mmCIF file of C-alpha atoms in Angstrom:
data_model
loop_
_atom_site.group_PDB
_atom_site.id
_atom_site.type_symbol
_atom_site.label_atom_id
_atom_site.label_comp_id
_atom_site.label_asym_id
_atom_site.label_seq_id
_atom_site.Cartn_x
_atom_site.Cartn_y
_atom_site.Cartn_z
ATOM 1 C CA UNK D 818 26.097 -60.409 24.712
ATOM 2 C CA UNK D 819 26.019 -57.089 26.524
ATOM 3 C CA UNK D 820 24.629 -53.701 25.073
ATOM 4 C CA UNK D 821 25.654 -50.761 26.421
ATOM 5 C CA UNK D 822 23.577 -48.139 26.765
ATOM 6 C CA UNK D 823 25.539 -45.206 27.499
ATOM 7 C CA UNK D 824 25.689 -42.187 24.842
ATOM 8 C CA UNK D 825 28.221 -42.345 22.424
ATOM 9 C CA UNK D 826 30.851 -39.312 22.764
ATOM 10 C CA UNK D 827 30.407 -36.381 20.429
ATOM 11 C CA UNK D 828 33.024 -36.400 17.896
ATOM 12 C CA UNK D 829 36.311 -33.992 17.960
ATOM 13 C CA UNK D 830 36.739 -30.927 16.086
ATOM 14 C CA UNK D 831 39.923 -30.414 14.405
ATOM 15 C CA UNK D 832 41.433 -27.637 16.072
ATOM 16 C CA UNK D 833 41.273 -24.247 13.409
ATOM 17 C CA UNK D 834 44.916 -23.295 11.756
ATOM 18 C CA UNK D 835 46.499 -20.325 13.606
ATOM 19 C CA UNK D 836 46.817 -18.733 10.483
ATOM 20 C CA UNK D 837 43.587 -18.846 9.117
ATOM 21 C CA UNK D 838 42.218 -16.404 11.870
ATOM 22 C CA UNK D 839 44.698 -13.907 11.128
ATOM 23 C CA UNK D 840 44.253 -13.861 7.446
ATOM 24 C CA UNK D 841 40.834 -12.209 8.085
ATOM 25 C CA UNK D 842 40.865 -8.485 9.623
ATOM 26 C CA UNK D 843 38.249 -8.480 12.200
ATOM 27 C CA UNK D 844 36.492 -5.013 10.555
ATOM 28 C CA UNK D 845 35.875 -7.041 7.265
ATOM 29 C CA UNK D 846 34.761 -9.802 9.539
ATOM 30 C CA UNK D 847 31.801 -7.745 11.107
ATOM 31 C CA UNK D 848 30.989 -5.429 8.481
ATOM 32 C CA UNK D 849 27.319 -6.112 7.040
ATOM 33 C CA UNK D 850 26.857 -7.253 3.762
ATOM 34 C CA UNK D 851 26.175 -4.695 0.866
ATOM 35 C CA UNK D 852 22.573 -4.071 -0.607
ATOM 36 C CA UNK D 853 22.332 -6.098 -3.193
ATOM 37 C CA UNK D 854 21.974 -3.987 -6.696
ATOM 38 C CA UNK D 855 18.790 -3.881 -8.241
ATOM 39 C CA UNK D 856 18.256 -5.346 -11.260
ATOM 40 C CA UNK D 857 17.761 -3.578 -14.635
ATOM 41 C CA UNK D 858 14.633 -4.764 -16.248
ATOM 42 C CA UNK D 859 14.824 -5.727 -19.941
ATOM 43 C CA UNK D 860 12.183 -4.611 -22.738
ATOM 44 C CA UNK D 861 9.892 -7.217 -22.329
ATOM 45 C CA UNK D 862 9.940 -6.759 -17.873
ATOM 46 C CA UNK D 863 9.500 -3.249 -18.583
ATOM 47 C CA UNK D 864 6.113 -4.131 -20.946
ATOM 48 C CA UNK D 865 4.599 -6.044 -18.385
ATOM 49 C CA UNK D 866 5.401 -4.012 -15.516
ATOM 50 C CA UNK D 867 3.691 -1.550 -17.078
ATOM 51 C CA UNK D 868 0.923 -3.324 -18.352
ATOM 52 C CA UNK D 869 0.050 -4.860 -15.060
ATOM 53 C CA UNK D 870 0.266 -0.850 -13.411
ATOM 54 C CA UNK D 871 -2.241 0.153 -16.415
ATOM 55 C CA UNK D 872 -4.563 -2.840 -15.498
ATOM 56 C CA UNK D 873 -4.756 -2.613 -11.562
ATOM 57 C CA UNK D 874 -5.332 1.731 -12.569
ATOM 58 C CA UNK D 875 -7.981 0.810 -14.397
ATOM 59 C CA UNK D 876 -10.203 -1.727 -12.381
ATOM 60 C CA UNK D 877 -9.724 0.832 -9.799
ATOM 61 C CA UNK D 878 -10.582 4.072 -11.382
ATOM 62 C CA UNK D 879 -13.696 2.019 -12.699
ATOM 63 C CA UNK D 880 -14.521 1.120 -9.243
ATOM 64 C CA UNK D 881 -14.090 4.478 -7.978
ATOM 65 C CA UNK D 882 -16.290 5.867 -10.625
ATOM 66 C CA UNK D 883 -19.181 2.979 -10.115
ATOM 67 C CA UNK D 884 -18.747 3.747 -6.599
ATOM 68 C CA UNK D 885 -19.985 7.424 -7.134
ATOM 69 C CA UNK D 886 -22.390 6.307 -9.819
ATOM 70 C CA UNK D 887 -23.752 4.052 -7.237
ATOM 71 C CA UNK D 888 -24.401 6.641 -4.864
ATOM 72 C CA UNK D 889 -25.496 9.621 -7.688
ATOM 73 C CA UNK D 890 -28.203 7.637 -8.750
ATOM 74 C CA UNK D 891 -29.179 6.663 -5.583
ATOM 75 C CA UNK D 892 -29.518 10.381 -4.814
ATOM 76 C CA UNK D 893 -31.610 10.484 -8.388
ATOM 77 C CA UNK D 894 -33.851 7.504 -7.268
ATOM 78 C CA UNK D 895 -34.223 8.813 -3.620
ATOM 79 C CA UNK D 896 -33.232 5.138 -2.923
ATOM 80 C CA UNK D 897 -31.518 5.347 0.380
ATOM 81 C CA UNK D 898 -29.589 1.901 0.536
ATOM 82 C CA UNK D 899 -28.343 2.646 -2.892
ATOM 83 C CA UNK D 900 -26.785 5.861 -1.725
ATOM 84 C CA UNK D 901 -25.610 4.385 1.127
ATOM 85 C CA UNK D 902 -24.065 1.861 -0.359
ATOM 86 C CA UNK D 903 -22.734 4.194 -2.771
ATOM 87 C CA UNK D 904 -21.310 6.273 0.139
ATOM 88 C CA UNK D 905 -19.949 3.382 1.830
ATOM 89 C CA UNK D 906 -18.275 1.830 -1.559
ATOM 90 C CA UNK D 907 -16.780 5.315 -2.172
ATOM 91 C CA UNK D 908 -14.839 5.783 1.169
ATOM 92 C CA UNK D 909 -12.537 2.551 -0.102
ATOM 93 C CA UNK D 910 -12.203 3.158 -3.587
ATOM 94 C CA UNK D 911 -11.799 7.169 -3.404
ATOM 95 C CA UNK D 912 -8.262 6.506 -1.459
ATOM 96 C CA UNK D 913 -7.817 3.879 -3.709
ATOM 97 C CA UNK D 914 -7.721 5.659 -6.993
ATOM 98 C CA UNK D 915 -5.530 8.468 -5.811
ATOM 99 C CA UNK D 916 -3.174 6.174 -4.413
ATOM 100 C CA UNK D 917 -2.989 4.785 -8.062
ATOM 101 C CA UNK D 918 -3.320 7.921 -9.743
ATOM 102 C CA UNK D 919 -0.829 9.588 -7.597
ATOM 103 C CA UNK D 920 3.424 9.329 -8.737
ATOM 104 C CA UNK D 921 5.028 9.138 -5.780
ATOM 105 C CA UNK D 922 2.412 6.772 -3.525
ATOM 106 C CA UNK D 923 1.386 7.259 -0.064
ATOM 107 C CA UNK D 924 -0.059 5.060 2.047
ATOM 108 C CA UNK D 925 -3.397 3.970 1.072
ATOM 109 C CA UNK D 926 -4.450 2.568 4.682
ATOM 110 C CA UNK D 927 -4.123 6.249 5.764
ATOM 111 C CA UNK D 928 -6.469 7.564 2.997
ATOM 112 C CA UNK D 929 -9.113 5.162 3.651
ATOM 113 C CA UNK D 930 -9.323 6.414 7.395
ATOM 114 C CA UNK D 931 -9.088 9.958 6.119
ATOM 115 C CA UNK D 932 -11.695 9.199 4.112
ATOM 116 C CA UNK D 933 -14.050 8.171 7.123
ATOM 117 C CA UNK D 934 -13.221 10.711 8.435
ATOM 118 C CA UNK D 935 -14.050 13.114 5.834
ATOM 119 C CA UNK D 936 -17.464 11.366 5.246
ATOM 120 C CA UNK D 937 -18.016 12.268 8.967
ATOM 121 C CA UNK D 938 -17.176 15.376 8.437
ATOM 122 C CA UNK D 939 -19.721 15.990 5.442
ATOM 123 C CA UNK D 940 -22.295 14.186 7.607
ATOM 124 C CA UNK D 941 -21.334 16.705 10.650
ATOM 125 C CA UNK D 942 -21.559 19.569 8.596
ATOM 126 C CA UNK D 943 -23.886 19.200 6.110
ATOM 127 C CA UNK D 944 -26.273 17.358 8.431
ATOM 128 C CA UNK D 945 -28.755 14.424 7.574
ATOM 129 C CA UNK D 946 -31.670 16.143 6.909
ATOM 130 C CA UNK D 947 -30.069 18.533 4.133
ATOM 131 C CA UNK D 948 -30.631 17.619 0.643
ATOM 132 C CA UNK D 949 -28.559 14.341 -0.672
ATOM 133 C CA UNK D 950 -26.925 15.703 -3.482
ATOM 134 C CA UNK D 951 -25.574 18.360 -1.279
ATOM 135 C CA UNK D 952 -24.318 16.156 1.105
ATOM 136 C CA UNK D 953 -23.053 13.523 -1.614
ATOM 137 C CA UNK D 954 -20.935 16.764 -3.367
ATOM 138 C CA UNK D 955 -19.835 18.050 -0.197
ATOM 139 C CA UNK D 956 -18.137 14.287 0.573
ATOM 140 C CA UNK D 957 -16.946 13.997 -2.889
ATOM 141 C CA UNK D 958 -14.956 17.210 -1.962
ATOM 142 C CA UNK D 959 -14.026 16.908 1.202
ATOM 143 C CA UNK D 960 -12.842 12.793 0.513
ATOM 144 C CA UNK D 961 -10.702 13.961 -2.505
ATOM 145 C CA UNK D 962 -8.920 16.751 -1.099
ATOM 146 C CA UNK D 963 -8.466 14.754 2.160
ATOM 147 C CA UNK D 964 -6.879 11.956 0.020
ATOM 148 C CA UNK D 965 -4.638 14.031 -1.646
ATOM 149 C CA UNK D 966 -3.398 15.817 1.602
ATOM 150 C CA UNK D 967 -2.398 12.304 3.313
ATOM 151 C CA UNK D 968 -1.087 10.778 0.196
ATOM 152 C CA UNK D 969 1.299 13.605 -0.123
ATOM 153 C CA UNK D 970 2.000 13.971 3.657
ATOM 154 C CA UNK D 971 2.967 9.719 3.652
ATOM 155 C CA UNK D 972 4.593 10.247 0.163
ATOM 156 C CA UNK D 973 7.920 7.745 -0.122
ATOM 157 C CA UNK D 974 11.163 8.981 -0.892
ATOM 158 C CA UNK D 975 12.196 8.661 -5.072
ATOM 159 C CA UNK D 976 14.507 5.314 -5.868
ATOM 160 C CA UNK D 977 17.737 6.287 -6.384
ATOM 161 C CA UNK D 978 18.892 6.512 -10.002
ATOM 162 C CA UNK D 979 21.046 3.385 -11.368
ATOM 163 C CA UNK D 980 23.814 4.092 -13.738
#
């Protein structure tokens, strides 16, 4: 009994119908598929939606404000890693809360490096050896309005309205 041990041929393909081809125009052939619609939320989608948006708003406009509280009483105490904690905590969480608090959303990676950079700023031109609270207002400020600024510079464009 011999085996062989060649490879087996590869099957045949049926050859396609000559009129199958031409029953498709080439245009519809190559033209991309629609967006697909979005799709309307009911009641109950809506409820959670917005209950979850409410939620994340909150746990971040409470860390914002703990954040500051952090670093105000830090300034009260004269307890430097306090404040600097506070200070650091705050240059996440300020971004953060306008991002949330914002309608139309910018980017929020953005804000938090405007934010350093805005701390910086405070640091450059307050200076280290002023008082704390000054320099704590003064980054307060200049974080806020710097957060604002980039959120609405990186703003997205409003969803279309579905009819």
């Amino acid at each position: 009994t011999a085996v062989s041990v060649e490879p087996a041929a590869a099957p045949l393909r049926p050859a396609p119908l000559p009129g199958a081809a031409a029953s498709v125009p080439a245009a519809a052939a190559a033209a991309p598929a629609p967006d697909p619609e979005r799709r309307q939320s009911g009641a109950l989608g809506r409820f959670f939606r917005a209950l979850w948006d409410f939620s994340v708003t909150a746990v971040v406009v409470g860390l914002f404000v703990g954040s500051w509280a952090l670093a105000a009483s830090g300034v009260v105490d004269e307890d430097r890693a306090r404040l600097l904690g506070g200070a650091v905590a705050t240059v996440i969480f300020t971004p953060w809360a306008v991002h949330r608090l914002t309608g139309r959303r910018g980017r929020a990676g953005l804000g938090i490096l405007g934010s350093a950079a805005a701390t910086g700023a405070a640091v450059r031109w307050v200076g280290l050896d002023a008082d704390p609270a000054i320099l704590l207002a003064a980054t307060f400020g200049l974080q806020v309005v710097t957060c604002f600024f980039l959120s609405w510079l990186t703003r997205r464009k409003p969803r279309p309205v579905l009819v």
